[in-house]
Amino acid sequence: PTYLTDLCFFTEQCRRVDPSSTCNLTRLETWRCLCPPGTFIALNMTTCVKLPTSVGDHCARHEHCKPVSVNSECHNNTCTCSEGYFADSNKTTCHRDPQKFGDFCQEDQHCNKTLVKSKCELENNTCVCEYGYTQNTAVSCVERDILPQYTPIEAPNPPSCSSSSCNWTNSRCVKLLAMEMCRCQYRHALQFNSSRCVPIQTYQLYLSLTTEAGKYDYQPLMFKKEYLSPKLPIFEELANRITMNGLMKMFNETWSTSPLKDRYVASEVMRFQNLDVANRATNQGVKATVLLHLTAYYLNATPVEEIYDFFEENLNSSDGLLGRSALKVATPFSQAVVFSDFNECEHADWNDCHNLAMCINTLGSFMCVCRYKYIDKSEDKRNRPGRKCEVPPKEDTNSDLCSSGDCKTRWDFVGMAVTLFLLIVMAFITYEIIQRKKSFTA
């Protein structure tokens, strides 16, 4: 025999065609070379091939694949699942393509064939809506609501000033590098989109932020090392997001009846820190140190507790959202929002007291007072004392305190004092003599 199924007389003849074949008696009462059970004759008629046991195995006819799965067929000599079916990961079963959400799947493409905007949830191998969509019917998904995104608000750059003059009220001209820029006077801040610097009270706010808005959900806010440098654009971007979109919008758009809502002037970020101090490797969360400037009530400074109550009321109503910044404050708020008085006297850039004056920190502000023995020569002693202190004239110093070590004795006063003392002594002696004479005569 040359091929399998050829006539034969003994098995050794068939082994020359395929080593596993044997010479067997057929139903037609003829002896032919046949493959052993569990195999089939390949198309070349010279090879015995093992019957397929999984999808993807070699086959010659459809019936070879049926033992693998009733929903399989032989296509191009390979067992494949029939149209509308897919093979499981073991390649031993053909499953029907998902027809609705919740049907069995093993890959996203199984669901995508029939279900739009779907994916395969690998935890339970069922079809679900893909991220950003929610199930509307058994066979359809609709897009979820998109979270409000923040629109950056850029703070206007301060105008340059020439000849040490600035068109802002209550302002000063400051030289920064090679330029002269307008700056508000100390204890003043510029209102947004205004050229007016108003008197303020300043408070220090420690603000812990943990999440920011993605397209559909809030995602962890990650700390970046660039936040440590105030000169980098990424620092300025987050700072403006907190102050302009966050704090300013919270005060301006609040439903609160608190009088604080009308007192916001400005705010500025001093620094950022990694919120997760215990595990810096995570870099999740940002702690911002912010200066909050409110219009000044000099005779009635606002307690920090009242400011915190205003923040807590707004954060509770917005589910922790800070204004329109798309940033959320950590919980509990009592630990994430901490207020304290800002001590301007500890920062040379935040007070303008003369070097011969004392800086006295007050709630929300500070005072300057010329030190003892120095004269206040400030231009506005009533409202801004202690800005210019001078040593008193030399003669006044000598006559009053002699604290300079250059005192001169006024001998005219000494002489008058000694003369007066002698007169008193002589008067006393004269009185005693007269009294004794009267006693003797009597």
Coordinates of C-alpha atoms in Angstrom, one line a residue:
P1 CA 0.0 0.0 0.0
T2 CA 1.0 3.6 -0.7
Y3 CA -1.8 5.4 1.0
L4 CA -4.0 4.8 4.0
T5 CA -7.2 2.8 3.0
D6 CA -5.2 0.9 0.4
L7 CA -5.6 -2.9 0.4
C8 CA -3.2 -4.8 2.6
F9 CA -2.4 -8.3 3.9
F10 CA -0.6 -7.6 7.1
T11 CA 0.1 -4.7 9.4
E12 CA 3.8 -4.3 8.6
Q13 CA 2.8 -3.2 5.1
C14 CA 0.6 -0.3 6.5
R15 CA 3.4 0.8 9.0
R16 CA 5.4 1.8 5.9
V17 CA 2.7 4.4 5.2
D18 CA 2.1 5.6 8.8
P19 CA 3.8 3.9 11.9
S20 CA 0.5 4.0 13.8
S21 CA -1.7 2.4 11.1
T22 CA -2.8 -1.2 11.1
C23 CA -4.3 -3.6 8.6
N24 CA -7.9 -4.1 9.5
L25 CA -10.9 -5.8 8.1
T26 CA -13.5 -3.4 6.9
R27 CA -17.3 -3.8 6.6
L28 CA -16.8 -4.6 3.0
E29 CA -14.9 -7.7 4.0
T30 CA -11.7 -6.3 2.6
W31 CA -8.4 -5.7 4.4
R32 CA -7.2 -2.1 4.3
C33 CA -4.7 0.2 6.1
L34 CA -6.6 2.2 8.7
C35 CA -5.7 4.6 11.5
P36 CA -6.1 3.5 15.1
P37 CA -9.1 4.7 17.2
G38 CA -8.8 8.3 18.4
T39 CA -7.2 9.4 15.1
F40 CA -8.3 10.2 11.6
I41 CA -6.8 10.1 8.1
A42 CA -5.2 13.4 7.0
L43 CA -6.0 14.9 3.6
N44 CA -2.6 13.6 2.3
M45 CA -3.9 10.1 3.0
T46 CA -0.5 9.1 4.4
T47 CA -0.8 10.4 8.0
C48 CA -2.9 9.5 11.0
V49 CA -3.8 12.6 13.0
K50 CA -5.0 12.7 16.5
L51 CA -8.7 13.7 16.8
P52 CA -9.0 17.4 18.0
T53 CA -9.6 17.9 21.7
S54 CA -9.7 21.7 21.7
V55 CA -10.5 24.6 19.4
G56 CA -7.6 25.3 17.1
D57 CA -6.6 21.7 16.6
H58 CA -6.2 20.1 13.2
C59 CA -9.3 18.6 11.5
A60 CA -10.5 17.3 8.2
R61 CA -14.3 17.3 8.6
H62 CA -16.9 19.0 10.8
E63 CA -17.6 15.9 12.7
H64 CA -14.0 15.8 13.9
C65 CA -14.7 19.0 15.9
K66 CA -18.1 18.2 17.4
P67 CA -16.6 16.2 20.3
V68 CA -14.9 19.4 21.3
S69 CA -18.0 21.5 21.2
V70 CA -21.3 21.1 19.5
N71 CA -21.0 24.8 18.4
S72 CA -17.7 24.2 16.6
E73 CA -16.8 23.4 13.0
C74 CA -13.9 22.5 10.8
H75 CA -12.7 25.5 8.9
N76 CA -9.5 25.5 6.8
N77 CA -8.6 22.2 8.5
T78 CA -8.8 23.9 11.9
C79 CA -11.5 23.5 14.6
T80 CA -13.1 26.9 15.1
C81 CA -16.2 28.1 16.9
S82 CA -19.2 28.6 14.7
E83 CA -20.4 32.0 13.7
G84 CA -21.8 33.9 16.7
Y85 CA -19.7 31.9 19.2
F86 CA -16.3 32.3 20.9
A87 CA -13.9 29.9 22.5
D88 CA -13.2 30.0 26.2
S89 CA -9.7 30.4 27.6
N90 CA -9.3 26.6 27.8
K91 CA -10.3 26.3 24.1
T92 CA -12.6 23.4 25.1
T93 CA -16.0 25.1 24.9
C94 CA -17.7 27.5 22.4
H95 CA -19.9 30.1 24.1
R96 CA -22.5 32.2 22.5
D97 CA -21.6 35.8 21.9
P98 CA -23.0 38.0 24.6
Q99 CA -26.5 39.3 23.7
K100 CA -27.0 41.5 26.8
F101 CA -25.2 42.9 29.8
G102 CA -24.4 40.3 32.3
D103 CA -23.7 37.5 29.8
F104 CA -20.5 35.5 30.0
C105 CA -17.3 36.9 28.4
Q106 CA -13.6 36.6 28.7
E107 CA -12.3 39.5 26.6
D108 CA -13.6 43.0 25.7
Q109 CA -14.0 42.0 22.1
H110 CA -16.5 39.4 23.0
C111 CA -18.8 42.1 24.3
N112 CA -18.0 44.7 21.7
K113 CA -19.3 42.4 18.9
T114 CA -22.9 43.0 19.9
L115 CA -22.9 45.6 22.7
V116 CA -21.8 49.2 22.1
K117 CA -19.6 51.0 24.8
S118 CA -19.1 47.7 26.6
K119 CA -16.2 45.8 28.2
C120 CA -15.7 42.5 29.9
E121 CA -15.4 42.7 33.7
L122 CA -12.7 40.2 34.4
E123 CA -13.6 39.8 38.0
N124 CA -16.8 37.9 37.2
N125 CA -16.5 37.5 33.4
T126 CA -19.6 39.4 32.5
C127 CA -20.3 42.2 30.1
V128 CA -20.7 45.7 31.6
C129 CA -20.6 49.2 30.4
E130 CA -17.2 50.7 29.8
Y131 CA -15.8 53.5 32.0
G132 CA -17.8 56.7 31.7
Y133 CA -21.0 54.9 30.8
T134 CA -23.9 53.4 32.8
Q135 CA -26.4 50.8 31.8
N136 CA -29.6 52.2 30.4
T137 CA -31.3 49.0 29.2
A138 CA -30.3 45.4 29.0
V139 CA -28.5 46.1 25.7
S140 CA -27.5 49.8 25.8
C141 CA -25.3 52.2 27.8
V142 CA -25.5 56.0 28.1
E143 CA -22.7 58.4 29.0
R144 CA -22.5 59.5 32.6
D145 CA -22.6 63.1 33.7
I146 CA -19.3 64.8 33.2
L147 CA -17.9 66.5 36.3
P148 CA -17.6 70.3 36.2
Q149 CA -14.1 71.2 35.1
Y150 CA -12.3 74.3 36.3
T151 CA -11.5 77.2 33.9
P152 CA -8.2 78.8 34.9
I153 CA -8.5 82.4 36.1
E154 CA -5.2 84.2 35.8
A155 CA -4.3 87.0 38.2
P156 CA -3.4 90.1 36.3
N157 CA 0.2 91.1 36.4
P158 CA 0.9 94.2 38.5
P159 CA 1.6 97.3 36.3
S160 CA 5.1 98.8 36.2
C161 CA 5.6 102.1 37.9
S162 CA 7.8 105.0 36.8
S163 CA 9.4 107.7 38.8
S164 CA 8.4 105.8 42.0
S165 CA 4.7 106.5 41.4
C166 CA 1.9 104.0 41.0
N167 CA -1.7 104.6 40.0
W168 CA -3.1 102.3 42.6
T169 CA -4.5 103.8 45.8
N170 CA -2.6 102.9 49.0
S171 CA 0.3 101.6 46.9
R172 CA 4.1 101.8 46.7
C173 CA 6.6 101.3 43.9
V174 CA 8.9 98.3 44.5
K175 CA 12.0 97.4 42.5
L176 CA 12.0 93.7 41.5
L177 CA 15.2 92.7 39.7
A178 CA 15.5 95.2 36.9
M179 CA 11.9 96.4 37.0
E180 CA 9.8 98.6 39.2
M181 CA 6.3 97.2 40.0
C182 CA 3.3 98.4 41.9
R183 CA 2.7 96.8 45.2
C184 CA 0.1 97.6 47.9
Q185 CA 1.2 99.2 51.1
Y186 CA 1.7 97.0 54.1
R187 CA -1.6 95.9 55.7
H188 CA -3.3 96.4 52.3
A189 CA -4.2 94.1 49.5
L190 CA -5.5 94.6 45.9
Q191 CA -9.0 93.6 45.1
F192 CA -9.4 91.4 42.0
N193 CA -9.8 93.4 38.8
S194 CA -9.4 96.6 40.7
S195 CA -6.7 99.3 41.2
R196 CA -7.6 99.9 44.8
C197 CA -5.6 98.5 47.7
V198 CA -7.8 98.2 50.7
P199 CA -6.9 97.8 54.4
I200 CA -6.9 94.1 55.4
Q201 CA -6.6 91.6 58.2
T202 CA -4.5 88.6 57.4
Y203 CA -5.0 85.0 58.6
Q204 CA -3.0 81.9 57.9
L205 CA -4.8 78.9 56.5
Y206 CA -3.5 75.3 56.3
L207 CA -5.6 73.6 53.6
S208 CA -5.4 69.8 52.9
L209 CA -6.5 68.8 49.4
T210 CA -6.8 65.1 48.4
T211 CA -8.7 64.8 45.1
E212 CA -9.3 66.6 41.8
A213 CA -12.0 66.2 39.2
G214 CA -11.4 63.8 36.3
K215 CA -13.9 63.6 33.5
Y216 CA -16.4 61.4 35.4
D217 CA -14.9 60.8 38.9
Y218 CA -12.6 62.5 41.4
Q219 CA -9.1 61.2 41.2
P220 CA -6.3 61.4 43.7
L221 CA -4.4 64.7 43.7
M222 CA -0.8 63.8 43.4
F223 CA 2.0 65.9 45.0
K224 CA 4.8 66.9 42.6
K225 CA 8.3 68.0 43.6
E226 CA 7.9 71.0 41.3
Y227 CA 5.3 72.3 43.8
L228 CA 8.3 73.1 46.1
S229 CA 9.5 75.9 43.8
P230 CA 7.3 79.0 43.7
K231 CA 9.1 80.2 40.6
L232 CA 7.9 77.4 38.4
P233 CA 4.7 77.7 36.3
I234 CA 3.2 74.5 37.8
F235 CA 3.4 76.1 41.2
E236 CA 1.6 79.3 40.0
E237 CA -1.0 77.2 38.2
L238 CA -2.0 75.3 41.3
A239 CA -1.8 78.4 43.5
N240 CA -4.1 80.3 41.2
R241 CA -6.5 77.3 41.1
I242 CA -6.8 77.4 44.9
T243 CA -6.9 81.1 45.4
M244 CA -8.8 82.4 42.3
N245 CA -11.0 79.5 41.3
G246 CA -11.3 78.1 44.9
L247 CA -11.3 80.7 47.7
M248 CA -12.5 83.7 45.7
K249 CA -15.3 81.8 44.0
M250 CA -16.3 80.3 47.3
F251 CA -16.7 83.7 49.0
N252 CA -18.3 85.3 46.0
E253 CA -20.8 82.6 45.2
T254 CA -21.7 81.3 48.6
W255 CA -25.3 80.9 49.8
S256 CA -24.2 81.6 53.4
T257 CA -25.7 84.5 55.3
S258 CA -22.4 85.1 57.1
P259 CA -21.1 88.7 56.9
L260 CA -17.7 87.1 56.0
K261 CA -18.9 86.5 52.4
D262 CA -18.5 90.2 51.6
R263 CA -15.2 90.6 53.3
Y264 CA -12.9 88.6 50.9
V265 CA -10.2 90.7 49.3
A266 CA -7.5 88.3 48.2
S267 CA -5.4 85.3 49.1
E268 CA -2.0 83.9 48.2
V269 CA -0.2 80.6 48.6
M270 CA 3.0 80.7 50.5
R271 CA 4.1 77.0 50.0
F272 CA 3.0 73.5 49.2
Q273 CA 3.8 70.3 51.1
N274 CA 3.3 66.6 50.6
L275 CA 0.2 65.8 52.6
D276 CA 1.1 62.2 53.2
V277 CA 4.1 62.8 55.5
A278 CA 3.9 59.3 56.9
N279 CA 4.5 57.7 53.5
R280 CA 6.1 60.2 51.2
A281 CA 6.4 57.5 48.5
T282 CA 2.7 57.7 47.7
N283 CA 2.7 61.5 47.0
Q284 CA -1.1 61.5 47.4
G285 CA -2.5 64.8 48.6
V286 CA -1.2 68.4 48.8
K287 CA -1.1 70.6 51.9
A288 CA -1.2 74.3 51.0
T289 CA -0.2 77.2 53.3
V290 CA -2.4 80.2 52.3
L291 CA -2.7 83.7 53.5
L292 CA -6.3 84.9 53.5
H293 CA -6.9 88.6 53.4
L294 CA -10.2 90.0 54.6
T295 CA -11.3 93.6 54.8
A296 CA -10.1 95.1 58.1
Y297 CA -12.3 95.6 61.1
Y298 CA -9.7 97.2 63.4
L299 CA -12.0 97.7 66.3
N300 CA -13.5 94.2 66.1
A301 CA -11.0 91.6 64.7
T302 CA -12.7 88.4 63.4
P303 CA -11.9 85.3 65.5
V304 CA -10.4 82.4 63.6
E305 CA -13.3 80.2 64.9
E306 CA -15.8 82.4 63.0
I307 CA -13.8 82.0 59.8
Y308 CA -13.6 78.2 60.2
D309 CA -17.4 78.0 60.8
F310 CA -17.9 79.9 57.5
F311 CA -15.6 77.4 55.6
E312 CA -17.2 74.4 57.2
E313 CA -20.7 75.6 56.2
N314 CA -19.6 76.0 52.6
L315 CA -17.7 72.7 52.4
N316 CA -20.6 70.8 53.9
S317 CA -22.9 72.2 51.3
S318 CA -20.5 71.5 48.4
D319 CA -19.5 68.0 49.5
G320 CA -16.0 69.2 50.2
L321 CA -15.5 71.0 46.8
L322 CA -13.4 74.2 47.1
G323 CA -15.3 76.8 45.1
R324 CA -14.9 76.2 41.4
S325 CA -11.4 74.8 41.6
A326 CA -12.5 71.1 41.0
L327 CA -10.4 70.3 44.1
K328 CA -11.8 68.5 47.1
V329 CA -10.8 69.1 50.7
A330 CA -9.8 66.1 52.9
T331 CA -12.1 64.9 55.6
P332 CA -12.7 65.5 58.5
F333 CA -12.8 69.2 57.8
S334 CA -11.8 70.0 61.3
Q335 CA -8.3 68.5 60.5
A336 CA -8.1 69.6 56.9
V337 CA -8.9 73.2 57.4
V338 CA -6.9 74.9 60.1
F339 CA -6.8 78.7 60.7
S340 CA -4.4 80.7 62.8
D341 CA -3.4 84.3 63.1
F342 CA -0.5 85.3 60.8
N343 CA 2.3 86.9 62.7
E344 CA 3.6 89.6 60.4
C345 CA 6.3 90.5 62.9
E346 CA 8.1 87.3 62.2
H347 CA 8.4 88.1 58.5
A348 CA 10.4 91.1 57.5
D349 CA 8.6 91.3 54.1
W350 CA 5.2 91.6 55.8
N351 CA 5.8 94.5 58.2
D352 CA 7.3 98.0 57.6
C353 CA 8.2 98.8 61.2
H354 CA 11.3 101.0 61.6
N355 CA 14.4 99.3 62.9
L356 CA 14.1 101.5 66.0
A357 CA 10.5 100.5 66.6
M358 CA 8.8 97.4 68.1
C359 CA 6.5 95.3 66.0
I360 CA 3.5 94.1 68.0
N361 CA 1.5 91.3 66.4
T362 CA -2.3 91.7 66.7
L363 CA -5.2 89.5 65.5
G364 CA -5.2 89.8 61.8
S365 CA -2.7 92.6 61.7
F366 CA 0.3 94.3 63.5
M367 CA 1.3 97.6 65.1
C368 CA 4.5 99.6 65.1
V369 CA 5.7 101.6 68.2
C370 CA 8.9 103.5 68.5
R371 CA 11.1 102.1 71.3
Y372 CA 11.5 103.9 74.6
K373 CA 13.5 107.1 74.3
Y374 CA 13.1 107.4 70.5
I375 CA 10.9 110.0 68.9
D376 CA 8.2 109.0 66.3
K377 CA 8.7 111.0 63.2
S378 CA 6.3 109.0 61.0
E379 CA 4.3 111.0 58.4
D380 CA 1.0 109.6 59.6
K381 CA 1.5 109.1 63.4
R382 CA -2.2 108.5 64.0
N383 CA -2.8 105.7 61.5
R384 CA 0.8 104.5 60.8
P385 CA 3.0 105.1 63.8
G386 CA 6.4 103.6 64.3
R387 CA 7.4 103.8 60.6
K388 CA 10.1 106.4 61.3
C389 CA 11.8 106.6 64.6
E390 CA 14.7 109.0 65.5
V391 CA 17.1 109.5 68.4
P392 CA 16.0 112.6 70.4
P393 CA 18.2 115.7 70.4
K394 CA 21.4 115.4 72.4
E395 CA 20.6 118.0 75.0
D396 CA 17.3 116.4 75.7
T397 CA 19.0 113.1 76.2
N398 CA 21.4 114.5 78.6
S399 CA 18.8 116.3 80.7
D400 CA 16.3 113.4 80.8
L401 CA 18.0 110.0 80.9
C402 CA 21.7 110.3 80.3
S403 CA 21.4 106.9 78.6
S404 CA 24.0 107.7 76.0
G405 CA 26.8 107.9 78.6
D406 CA 27.6 111.5 77.7
C407 CA 25.9 113.3 80.6
K408 CA 27.2 116.7 82.0
T409 CA 26.6 117.8 85.6
R410 CA 24.5 121.0 85.9
W411 CA 26.4 122.7 88.8
D412 CA 24.0 125.6 89.0
F413 CA 21.3 123.2 90.0
V414 CA 23.6 121.5 92.5
G415 CA 24.6 124.9 94.1
M416 CA 20.9 125.9 94.4
A417 CA 20.1 122.5 96.1
V418 CA 23.0 122.8 98.5
T419 CA 22.1 126.4 99.4
L420 CA 18.5 125.5 100.0
F421 CA 19.6 122.6 102.2
L422 CA 21.8 124.9 104.3
L423 CA 19.0 127.4 104.7
I424 CA 16.7 124.7 106.0
V425 CA 19.3 123.5 108.5
M426 CA 20.0 127.0 109.7
A427 CA 16.3 127.7 110.1
F428 CA 15.9 124.5 112.1
I429 CA 18.8 125.4 114.4
T430 CA 17.5 129.0 115.0
Y431 CA 14.1 127.6 115.9
E432 CA 15.6 125.2 118.4
I433 CA 17.6 128.0 120.1
I434 CA 14.6 130.2 120.4
Q435 CA 12.5 127.4 121.9
R436 CA 15.2 126.6 124.5
K437 CA 15.6 130.3 125.5
K438 CA 11.8 130.4 126.1
S439 CA 12.0 127.3 128.3
F440 CA 14.9 128.7 130.3
T441 CA 13.2 132.0 131.0
A442 CA 10.1 130.3 132.1

